[in-house]
Amino acid sequence: MIINILKYIFLNPALLVFLILFGMTPDAYSQDWEGEIQDVEIVIVKDREITLPPANRIFDKVPPVPAPRIPTTVTYRFEDANFVPPMLDLKLRPLRMSDEPIPKLYGNYVKAGFGNFTTPYLEGYVNNKRDKVYAYGAYARFIASRTGPVDGVNSGSGELSANVFGKYFTKSSVWSGQAGFNRQYYHFYGYPPGAFAEKEQIFQAFTHFNLGGSVKSSDLSEPFQYELRADIDLISDRLEASERDFTIQSNNSYKINDQISADIRADMSIMGRSDIGIPPGSRNLFRLRPTVQYRLFDNLVIEGGVNLIFENDTLGGANNFHFYPHARAAYELDDKFSVFAGIDGDIERITYRSLMFQNPFLGQSIDVYNSNKTFEFYGGIKGTLMSRLSGESGISLSTYKNLFFFQNRDAIVPEFFDVVYDTVNTTILNYYAELNYQELEQTRAGIRADFYIYNSNQFAKAWHRPGTKITATVAHNIYDKILLKSELFLMAGIWAPDVLADGDPVKLSPAIDLNIKGEYLFSSRFSIFLHFNNIFGNEYQLLYNYPVRGFQVLGGATYSF
């Protein structure tokens, strides 16, 4: 039995380690044990093998016991549920958003000021308020400078104008009408230096009346769009010249589909004038301009047509009937740039009124004829350079018959201007470039430069026409409180015949004019303004012997009501 116990202990190593570490009995840890350890011989047998007989495994699955299939019948029963909900008396108060307040509209204002050269200034608008059917109002302006750059009151000038207008809106059309009055006065102060002149003897005044009306379509979704306008203009001056002008204009367009549209433009004018030494007569013109526009490939637009004109205002043996081809093509390079080119021709209608606005120092017995643009070729590119910067650049070549020029009359009355015409041929080459910048409503800026080359068969130079013209504007809004605007104007390359030196060409000095305007808004109804004109103080000449005023200041206030 002892031998079996020892075998069991040695066959279990864990039990053997436990007994060696902790002893067989509690007395093994006693410090007062006495005696000698006797020698014991222990024999460990490792060659014992335990064998088990092999077992047989069954891999076949036990098949399921077949069960008889008993058919069953499923029946459904539907019963109506009669449910009567109780009456609901919900007293809900919907949340109502407050109406957006409509800002008060001040359609009327008056503006008044005063400047150097003894310059009073008054301007005012009167308009109706918001209305879906009518829009009407009136406008008046007065500005006059008692003195000027030459001999004080001898170069004074001024303007008085008034206008009433109205519009009537319907679902399909807009009817409008207006009547206006304008009076401008000047002095012929272009006499030789040192000469004496009474201001009453060199006084000139123009009186202009205008009456007009129009009707045009208002529904832009309709394929057919139309506009018809009629105007009557009456103008007279202190030198007994007068002109009566009645015009009718019609612009119609029809959109056939998304690719094709057609335009028909027509206008007619009947003019009569009288002047000292000019026999009374009638100047009539009728123009018809049909065109067709076709869009190809979503990026190419071509336009073609003709310009048919009949007029009895002839000069130098010109024909009464004129035929001009019209063609234009525009190709979109991408979503930012496009190029264009075309050919054209036209009769440019010239009236005594249009000449007077360009040169108010015309003398008596002025010849007035239309200019014949026999041919024009033009082309260019335009697009968006940056997110807020756009530009355009192009070139044109034109040929004219009966192109007009201004020149001083003679050595006796050099302060008077005549209108002369090149009845043979004049060629004009024009290159231009333009940039425009706009940043929301805060900043707007633009600059355009035009360069001209003239070639006249009858005159040594293109009298009083500029070779270079540059205009630039910058407007800035500071917190809707301060409005600033700056304008730069430059004209150079102007030639004039010196009638005091046998008509020798004289090149006028470049005209550079810088203007700065500022306005401070105290409220939506009251503001003050200050204008600085011709800051460089350069008394340049656009017309020979007629210097302009130098540095000018104009200040005042504006009140809206």
mmCIF file of N, CA and C in Angstrom, residues 375-481:
data_model
loop_
_atom_site.group_PDB
_atom_site.id
_atom_site.type_symbol
_atom_site.label_atom_id
_atom_site.label_comp_id
_atom_site.label_asym_id
_atom_site.label_seq_id
_atom_site.Cartn_x
_atom_site.Cartn_y
_atom_site.Cartn_z
ATOM 1 N N PHE A 375 -19.342 101.707 -96.216
ATOM 2 C CA PHE A 375 -18.902 100.358 -95.849
ATOM 3 C C PHE A 375 -18.225 100.415 -94.482
ATOM 4 N N GLU A 376 -18.434 99.359 -93.710
ATOM 5 C CA GLU A 376 -17.753 99.220 -92.416
ATOM 6 C C GLU A 376 -17.476 97.748 -92.153
ATOM 7 N N PHE A 377 -16.241 97.465 -91.789
ATOM 8 C CA PHE A 377 -15.865 96.134 -91.322
ATOM 9 C C PHE A 377 -15.382 96.267 -89.879
ATOM 10 N N TYR A 378 -15.849 95.367 -89.020
ATOM 11 C CA TYR A 378 -15.459 95.429 -87.613
ATOM 12 C C TYR A 378 -15.276 94.017 -87.078
ATOM 13 N N GLY A 379 -14.516 93.915 -86.011
ATOM 14 C CA GLY A 379 -14.291 92.640 -85.342
ATOM 15 C C GLY A 379 -13.658 92.865 -83.991
ATOM 16 N N GLY A 380 -13.754 91.847 -83.140
ATOM 17 C CA GLY A 380 -13.172 92.002 -81.814
ATOM 18 C C GLY A 380 -13.410 90.775 -80.958
ATOM 19 N N ILE A 381 -13.059 90.915 -79.698
ATOM 20 C CA ILE A 381 -13.200 89.860 -78.701
ATOM 21 C C ILE A 381 -13.682 90.488 -77.407
ATOM 22 N N LYS A 382 -14.533 89.776 -76.689
ATOM 23 C CA LYS A 382 -15.012 90.248 -75.404
ATOM 24 C C LYS A 382 -15.242 89.061 -74.493
ATOM 25 N N GLY A 383 -15.210 89.342 -73.188
ATOM 26 C CA GLY A 383 -15.421 88.256 -72.240
ATOM 27 C C GLY A 383 -15.124 88.679 -70.821
ATOM 28 N N THR A 384 -15.065 87.686 -69.946
ATOM 29 C CA THR A 384 -14.822 87.894 -68.525
ATOM 30 C C THR A 384 -13.393 87.482 -68.212
ATOM 31 N N LEU A 385 -12.600 88.445 -67.755
ATOM 32 C CA LEU A 385 -11.210 88.171 -67.440
ATOM 33 C C LEU A 385 -11.072 87.556 -66.054
ATOM 34 N N MET A 386 -11.837 88.056 -65.097
ATOM 35 C CA MET A 386 -11.857 87.546 -63.728
ATOM 36 C C MET A 386 -13.300 87.528 -63.271
ATOM 37 N N SER A 387 -13.506 87.198 -62.008
ATOM 38 C CA SER A 387 -14.879 87.066 -61.515
ATOM 39 C C SER A 387 -15.644 88.379 -61.597
ATOM 40 N N ARG A 388 -14.975 89.505 -61.435
ATOM 41 C CA ARG A 388 -15.643 90.803 -61.452
ATOM 42 C C ARG A 388 -15.114 91.743 -62.539
ATOM 43 N N LEU A 389 -14.243 91.234 -63.387
ATOM 44 C CA LEU A 389 -13.608 92.068 -64.408
ATOM 45 C C LEU A 389 -13.968 91.543 -65.792
ATOM 46 N N SER A 390 -14.535 92.403 -66.626
ATOM 47 C CA SER A 390 -14.877 92.051 -67.998
ATOM 48 C C SER A 390 -14.231 93.066 -68.938
ATOM 49 N N GLY A 391 -14.080 92.678 -70.186
ATOM 50 C CA GLY A 391 -13.422 93.560 -71.134
ATOM 51 C C GLY A 391 -13.839 93.281 -72.558
ATOM 52 N N GLU A 392 -13.462 94.209 -73.420
ATOM 53 C CA GLU A 392 -13.739 94.086 -74.845
ATOM 54 C C GLU A 392 -12.687 94.864 -75.608
ATOM 55 N N SER A 393 -12.295 94.340 -76.732
ATOM 56 C CA SER A 393 -11.326 95.001 -77.592
ATOM 57 C C SER A 393 -11.680 94.696 -79.037
ATOM 58 N N GLY A 394 -11.495 95.705 -79.916
ATOM 59 C CA GLY A 394 -11.864 95.496 -81.299
ATOM 60 C C GLY A 394 -11.275 96.539 -82.218
ATOM 61 N N ILE A 395 -11.565 96.377 -83.492
ATOM 62 C CA ILE A 395 -11.053 97.255 -84.533
ATOM 63 C C ILE A 395 -12.130 97.407 -85.588
ATOM 64 N N SER A 396 -12.185 98.568 -86.225
ATOM 65 C CA SER A 396 -13.147 98.801 -87.296
ATOM 66 C C SER A 396 -12.503 99.664 -88.372
ATOM 67 N N LEU A 397 -12.926 99.425 -89.607
ATOM 68 C CA LEU A 397 -12.468 100.188 -90.762
ATOM 69 C C LEU A 397 -13.696 100.640 -91.520
ATOM 70 N N SER A 398 -13.847 101.969 -91.669
ATOM 71 C CA SER A 398 -15.047 102.528 -92.286
ATOM 72 C C SER A 398 -14.665 103.491 -93.398
ATOM 73 N N THR A 399 -15.525 103.580 -94.393
ATOM 74 C CA THR A 399 -15.388 104.576 -95.450
ATOM 75 C C THR A 399 -16.669 105.411 -95.490
ATOM 76 N N TYR A 400 -16.494 106.740 -95.628
ATOM 77 C CA TYR A 400 -17.611 107.678 -95.605
ATOM 78 C C TYR A 400 -17.590 108.567 -96.838
ATOM 79 N N LYS A 401 -18.785 108.971 -97.220
ATOM 80 C CA LYS A 401 -18.978 110.095 -98.114
ATOM 81 C C LYS A 401 -19.791 111.144 -97.371
ATOM 82 N N ASN A 402 -19.456 112.398 -97.583
ATOM 83 C CA ASN A 402 -20.151 113.517 -96.934
ATOM 84 C C ASN A 402 -19.930 113.518 -95.418
ATOM 85 N N LEU A 403 -18.757 113.079 -94.963
ATOM 86 C CA LEU A 403 -18.444 113.181 -93.538
ATOM 87 C C LEU A 403 -18.183 114.645 -93.205
ATOM 88 N N PHE A 404 -18.773 115.129 -92.104
ATOM 89 C CA PHE A 404 -18.689 116.552 -91.780
ATOM 90 C C PHE A 404 -17.528 116.843 -90.829
ATOM 91 N N PHE A 405 -17.032 118.089 -90.900
ATOM 92 C CA PHE A 405 -15.982 118.598 -90.021
ATOM 93 C C PHE A 405 -16.337 120.032 -89.644
ATOM 94 N N PHE A 406 -15.789 120.491 -88.515
ATOM 95 C CA PHE A 406 -15.959 121.876 -88.077
ATOM 96 C C PHE A 406 -14.686 122.660 -88.378
ATOM 97 N N GLN A 407 -14.863 123.905 -88.858
ATOM 98 C CA GLN A 407 -13.717 124.798 -89.022
ATOM 99 C C GLN A 407 -14.176 126.243 -88.817
ATOM 100 N N ASN A 408 -13.275 127.064 -88.284
ATOM 101 C CA ASN A 408 -13.591 128.477 -88.090
ATOM 102 C C ASN A 408 -13.888 129.125 -89.447
ATOM 103 N N ARG A 409 -14.828 130.086 -89.427
ATOM 104 C CA ARG A 409 -15.350 130.606 -90.690
ATOM 105 C C ARG A 409 -14.284 131.349 -91.486
ATOM 106 N N ASP A 410 -13.760 132.429 -90.987
ATOM 107 C CA ASP A 410 -12.760 133.219 -91.708
ATOM 108 C C ASP A 410 -12.091 134.164 -90.736
ATOM 109 N N ALA A 411 -11.181 135.002 -91.273
ATOM 110 C CA ALA A 411 -10.427 135.935 -90.423
ATOM 111 C C ALA A 411 -11.295 137.078 -89.913
ATOM 112 N N ILE A 412 -12.423 137.337 -90.567
ATOM 113 C CA ILE A 412 -13.289 138.438 -90.146
ATOM 114 C C ILE A 412 -14.104 138.042 -88.921
ATOM 115 N N VAL A 413 -14.706 136.880 -88.939
ATOM 116 C CA VAL A 413 -15.494 136.374 -87.793
ATOM 117 C C VAL A 413 -14.964 134.996 -87.423
ATOM 118 N N PRO A 414 -13.768 134.902 -86.856
ATOM 119 C CA PRO A 414 -13.222 133.583 -86.499
ATOM 120 C C PRO A 414 -13.977 132.914 -85.368
ATOM 121 N N GLU A 415 -14.833 133.668 -84.673
ATOM 122 C CA GLU A 415 -15.590 133.062 -83.576
ATOM 123 C C GLU A 415 -16.752 132.213 -84.080
ATOM 124 N N PHE A 416 -17.122 132.352 -85.363
ATOM 125 C CA PHE A 416 -18.170 131.525 -85.940
ATOM 126 C C PHE A 416 -17.564 130.262 -86.553
ATOM 127 N N PHE A 417 -18.326 129.165 -86.482
ATOM 128 C CA PHE A 417 -17.895 127.904 -87.095
ATOM 129 C C PHE A 417 -18.807 127.557 -88.267
ATOM 130 N N ASP A 418 -18.178 126.975 -89.280
ATOM 131 C CA ASP A 418 -18.902 126.407 -90.407
ATOM 132 C C ASP A 418 -18.834 124.885 -90.342
ATOM 133 N N VAL A 419 -19.758 124.245 -91.068
ATOM 134 C CA VAL A 419 -19.745 122.797 -91.225
ATOM 135 C C VAL A 419 -19.363 122.498 -92.670
ATOM 136 N N VAL A 420 -18.248 121.760 -92.853
ATOM 137 C CA VAL A 420 -17.766 121.417 -94.189
ATOM 138 C C VAL A 420 -17.814 119.909 -94.351
ATOM 139 N N TYR A 421 -17.912 119.452 -95.621
ATOM 140 C CA TYR A 421 -18.121 118.039 -95.912
ATOM 141 C C TYR A 421 -17.079 117.554 -96.918
ATOM 142 N N ASP A 422 -16.586 116.336 -96.681
ATOM 143 C CA ASP A 422 -15.723 115.665 -97.646
ATOM 144 C C ASP A 422 -16.631 114.868 -98.569
ATOM 145 N N THR A 423 -16.871 115.396 -99.772
ATOM 146 C CA THR A 423 -17.814 114.775 -100.697
ATOM 147 C C THR A 423 -17.197 113.624 -101.485
ATOM 148 N N VAL A 424 -15.887 113.371 -101.337
ATOM 149 C CA VAL A 424 -15.244 112.301 -102.091
ATOM 150 C C VAL A 424 -15.202 111.031 -101.263
ATOM 151 N N ASN A 425 -14.268 110.980 -100.346
ATOM 152 C CA ASN A 425 -14.136 109.750 -99.558
ATOM 153 C C ASN A 425 -13.272 110.034 -98.326
ATOM 154 N N THR A 426 -13.677 109.502 -97.192
ATOM 155 C CA THR A 426 -12.913 109.582 -95.946
ATOM 156 C C THR A 426 -12.842 108.194 -95.334
ATOM 157 N N THR A 427 -11.637 107.786 -94.973
ATOM 158 C CA THR A 427 -11.426 106.482 -94.343
ATOM 159 C C THR A 427 -11.101 106.685 -92.873
ATOM 160 N N ILE A 428 -11.733 105.886 -92.010
ATOM 161 C CA ILE A 428 -11.513 105.973 -90.559
ATOM 162 C C ILE A 428 -11.141 104.592 -90.049
ATOM 163 N N LEU A 429 -9.987 104.503 -89.419
ATOM 164 C CA LEU A 429 -9.556 103.285 -88.741
ATOM 165 C C LEU A 429 -9.633 103.528 -87.245
ATOM 166 N N ASN A 430 -10.382 102.687 -86.564
ATOM 167 C CA ASN A 430 -10.604 102.863 -85.123
ATOM 168 C C ASN A 430 -10.228 101.580 -84.388
ATOM 169 N N TYR A 431 -9.365 101.724 -83.385
ATOM 170 C CA TYR A 431 -9.043 100.615 -82.490
ATOM 171 C C TYR A 431 -9.468 101.025 -81.086
ATOM 172 N N TYR A 432 -10.118 100.113 -80.380
ATOM 173 C CA TYR A 432 -10.593 100.449 -79.040
ATOM 174 C C TYR A 432 -10.366 99.275 -78.096
ATOM 175 N N ALA A 433 -10.286 99.598 -76.823
ATOM 176 C CA ALA A 433 -10.174 98.603 -75.747
ATOM 177 C C ALA A 433 -10.949 99.128 -74.543
ATOM 178 N N GLU A 434 -11.620 98.216 -73.836
ATOM 179 C CA GLU A 434 -12.493 98.610 -72.729
ATOM 180 C C GLU A 434 -12.416 97.590 -71.618
ATOM 181 N N LEU A 435 -12.382 98.072 -70.361
ATOM 182 C CA LEU A 435 -12.398 97.232 -69.172
ATOM 183 C C LEU A 435 -13.453 97.752 -68.209
ATOM 184 N N ASN A 436 -14.175 96.821 -67.571
ATOM 185 C CA ASN A 436 -15.197 97.186 -66.587
ATOM 186 C C ASN A 436 -15.059 96.287 -65.366
ATOM 187 N N TYR A 437 -15.158 96.902 -64.195
ATOM 188 C CA TYR A 437 -15.031 96.180 -62.924
ATOM 189 C C TYR A 437 -16.204 96.563 -62.032
ATOM 190 N N GLN A 438 -16.802 95.548 -61.402
ATOM 191 C CA GLN A 438 -17.891 95.810 -60.473
ATOM 192 C C GLN A 438 -17.832 94.824 -59.317
ATOM 193 N N GLU A 439 -17.877 95.349 -58.120
ATOM 194 C CA GLU A 439 -17.874 94.549 -56.893
ATOM 195 C C GLU A 439 -19.158 94.850 -56.136
ATOM 196 N N LEU A 440 -20.156 93.977 -56.329
ATOM 197 C CA LEU A 440 -21.464 94.150 -55.726
ATOM 198 C C LEU A 440 -21.971 95.562 -55.992
ATOM 199 N N GLU A 441 -22.411 96.253 -54.961
ATOM 200 C CA GLU A 441 -22.894 97.617 -55.113
ATOM 201 C C GLU A 441 -21.914 98.623 -54.538
ATOM 202 N N GLN A 442 -20.746 98.171 -54.119
ATOM 203 C CA GLN A 442 -19.810 99.079 -53.466
ATOM 204 C C GLN A 442 -18.897 99.804 -54.452
ATOM 205 N N THR A 443 -18.398 99.098 -55.440
ATOM 206 C CA THR A 443 -17.397 99.685 -56.323
ATOM 207 C C THR A 443 -17.718 99.354 -57.773
ATOM 208 N N ARG A 444 -17.634 100.372 -58.610
ATOM 209 C CA ARG A 444 -17.772 100.211 -60.050
ATOM 210 C C ARG A 444 -16.687 101.046 -60.718
ATOM 211 N N ALA A 445 -16.063 100.468 -61.723
ATOM 212 C CA ALA A 445 -14.999 101.171 -62.425
ATOM 213 C C ALA A 445 -15.002 100.742 -63.882
ATOM 214 N N GLY A 446 -14.602 101.661 -64.740
ATOM 215 C CA GLY A 446 -14.538 101.356 -66.158
ATOM 216 C C GLY A 446 -13.602 102.311 -66.870
ATOM 217 N N ILE A 447 -12.975 101.831 -67.913
ATOM 218 C CA ILE A 447 -12.082 102.646 -68.731
ATOM 219 C C ILE A 447 -12.209 102.199 -70.181
ATOM 220 N N ARG A 448 -12.193 103.160 -71.098
ATOM 221 C CA ARG A 448 -12.256 102.877 -72.530
ATOM 222 C C ARG A 448 -11.309 103.822 -73.254
ATOM 223 N N ALA A 449 -10.561 103.255 -74.174
ATOM 224 C CA ALA A 449 -9.614 104.024 -74.983
ATOM 225 C C ALA A 449 -9.919 103.787 -76.454
ATOM 226 N N ASP A 450 -10.026 104.883 -77.218
ATOM 227 C CA ASP A 450 -10.254 104.828 -78.655
ATOM 228 C C ASP A 450 -9.113 105.563 -79.367
ATOM 229 N N PHE A 451 -8.623 104.951 -80.428
ATOM 230 C CA PHE A 451 -7.568 105.551 -81.241
ATOM 231 C C PHE A 451 -8.060 105.587 -82.685
ATOM 232 N N TYR A 452 -7.978 106.781 -83.313
ATOM 233 C CA TYR A 452 -8.505 106.994 -84.647
ATOM 234 C C TYR A 452 -7.399 107.424 -85.605
ATOM 235 N N ILE A 453 -7.518 106.930 -86.836
ATOM 236 C CA ILE A 453 -6.658 107.379 -87.932
ATOM 237 C C ILE A 453 -7.578 107.776 -89.079
ATOM 238 N N TYR A 454 -7.494 109.055 -89.494
ATOM 239 C CA TYR A 454 -8.343 109.585 -90.550
ATOM 240 C C TYR A 454 -7.529 109.785 -91.826
ATOM 241 N N ASN A 455 -8.193 109.565 -92.924
ATOM 242 C CA ASN A 455 -7.594 109.842 -94.230
ATOM 243 C C ASN A 455 -8.652 110.510 -95.093
ATOM 244 N N SER A 456 -8.555 111.845 -95.239
ATOM 245 C CA SER A 456 -9.533 112.626 -95.983
ATOM 246 C C SER A 456 -8.953 113.018 -97.340
ATOM 247 N N ASN A 457 -9.788 112.946 -98.373
ATOM 248 C CA ASN A 457 -9.346 113.307 -99.721
ATOM 249 C C ASN A 457 -9.397 114.803 -99.972
ATOM 250 N N GLN A 458 -10.203 115.543 -99.216
ATOM 251 C CA GLN A 458 -10.385 116.965 -99.486
ATOM 252 C C GLN A 458 -9.706 117.869 -98.469
ATOM 253 N N PHE A 459 -9.419 117.357 -97.270
ATOM 254 C CA PHE A 459 -8.870 118.215 -96.226
ATOM 255 C C PHE A 459 -7.536 117.663 -95.740
ATOM 256 N N ALA A 460 -6.659 118.583 -95.323
ATOM 257 C CA ALA A 460 -5.329 118.176 -94.869
ATOM 258 C C ALA A 460 -5.420 117.350 -93.588
ATOM 259 N N LYS A 461 -6.375 117.687 -92.751
ATOM 260 C CA LYS A 461 -6.575 116.979 -91.491
ATOM 261 C C LYS A 461 -8.078 116.801 -91.250
ATOM 262 N N ALA A 462 -8.379 115.901 -90.351
ATOM 263 C CA ALA A 462 -9.771 115.724 -89.929
ATOM 264 C C ALA A 462 -10.073 116.786 -88.882
ATOM 265 N N TRP A 463 -10.513 117.967 -89.349
ATOM 266 C CA TRP A 463 -10.653 119.123 -88.481
ATOM 267 C C TRP A 463 -11.555 118.829 -87.278
ATOM 268 N N HIS A 464 -11.035 119.127 -86.104
ATOM 269 C CA HIS A 464 -11.760 119.042 -84.830
ATOM 270 C C HIS A 464 -12.303 117.642 -84.529
ATOM 271 N N ARG A 465 -11.596 116.623 -85.036
ATOM 272 C CA ARG A 465 -11.903 115.250 -84.642
ATOM 273 C C ARG A 465 -10.689 114.675 -83.923
ATOM 274 N N PRO A 466 -10.883 114.044 -82.764
ATOM 275 C CA PRO A 466 -9.733 113.597 -81.959
ATOM 276 C C PRO A 466 -9.062 112.360 -82.543
ATOM 277 N N GLY A 467 -7.752 112.258 -82.353
ATOM 278 C CA GLY A 467 -7.027 111.044 -82.699
ATOM 279 C C GLY A 467 -6.997 110.048 -81.549
ATOM 280 N N THR A 468 -7.115 110.544 -80.310
ATOM 281 C CA THR A 468 -7.124 109.694 -79.119
ATOM 282 C C THR A 468 -8.218 110.186 -78.179
ATOM 283 N N LYS A 469 -8.972 109.244 -77.649
ATOM 284 C CA LYS A 469 -10.029 109.573 -76.704
ATOM 285 C C LYS A 469 -10.054 108.516 -75.613
ATOM 286 N N ILE A 470 -9.893 108.943 -74.363
ATOM 287 C CA ILE A 470 -9.865 108.037 -73.214
ATOM 288 C C ILE A 470 -10.836 108.567 -72.156
ATOM 289 N N THR A 471 -11.700 107.710 -71.675
ATOM 290 C CA THR A 471 -12.610 108.049 -70.585
ATOM 291 C C THR A 471 -12.519 106.973 -69.513
ATOM 292 N N ALA A 472 -12.532 107.399 -68.260
ATOM 293 C CA ALA A 472 -12.453 106.461 -67.135
ATOM 294 C C ALA A 472 -13.344 106.971 -66.009
ATOM 295 N N THR A 473 -14.025 106.062 -65.340
ATOM 296 C CA THR A 473 -14.897 106.403 -64.220
ATOM 297 C C THR A 473 -14.689 105.396 -63.090
ATOM 298 N N VAL A 474 -14.772 105.887 -61.866
ATOM 299 C CA VAL A 474 -14.691 105.052 -60.669
ATOM 300 C C VAL A 474 -15.741 105.561 -59.687
ATOM 301 N N ALA A 475 -16.591 104.666 -59.198
ATOM 302 C CA ALA A 475 -17.608 105.015 -58.203
ATOM 303 C C ALA A 475 -17.491 104.062 -57.031
ATOM 304 N N HIS A 476 -17.536 104.615 -55.810
ATOM 305 C CA HIS A 476 -17.368 103.795 -54.612
ATOM 306 C C HIS A 476 -18.370 104.230 -53.546
ATOM 307 N N ASN A 477 -19.000 103.228 -52.930
ATOM 308 C CA ASN A 477 -19.986 103.444 -51.879
ATOM 309 C C ASN A 477 -19.396 102.958 -50.567
ATOM 310 N N ILE A 478 -19.231 103.863 -49.603
ATOM 311 C CA ILE A 478 -18.631 103.536 -48.316
ATOM 312 C C ILE A 478 -19.744 103.442 -47.274
ATOM 313 N N TYR A 479 -20.109 102.202 -46.928
ATOM 314 C CA TYR A 479 -21.090 101.918 -45.875
ATOM 315 C C TYR A 479 -22.423 102.636 -46.105
ATOM 316 N N ASP A 480 -22.803 102.822 -47.379
ATOM 317 C CA ASP A 480 -24.051 103.522 -47.702
ATOM 318 C C ASP A 480 -24.132 104.882 -47.030
ATOM 319 N N LYS A 481 -22.981 105.473 -46.797
ATOM 320 C CA LYS A 481 -22.935 106.757 -46.109
ATOM 321 C C LYS A 481 -22.202 107.816 -46.931
#
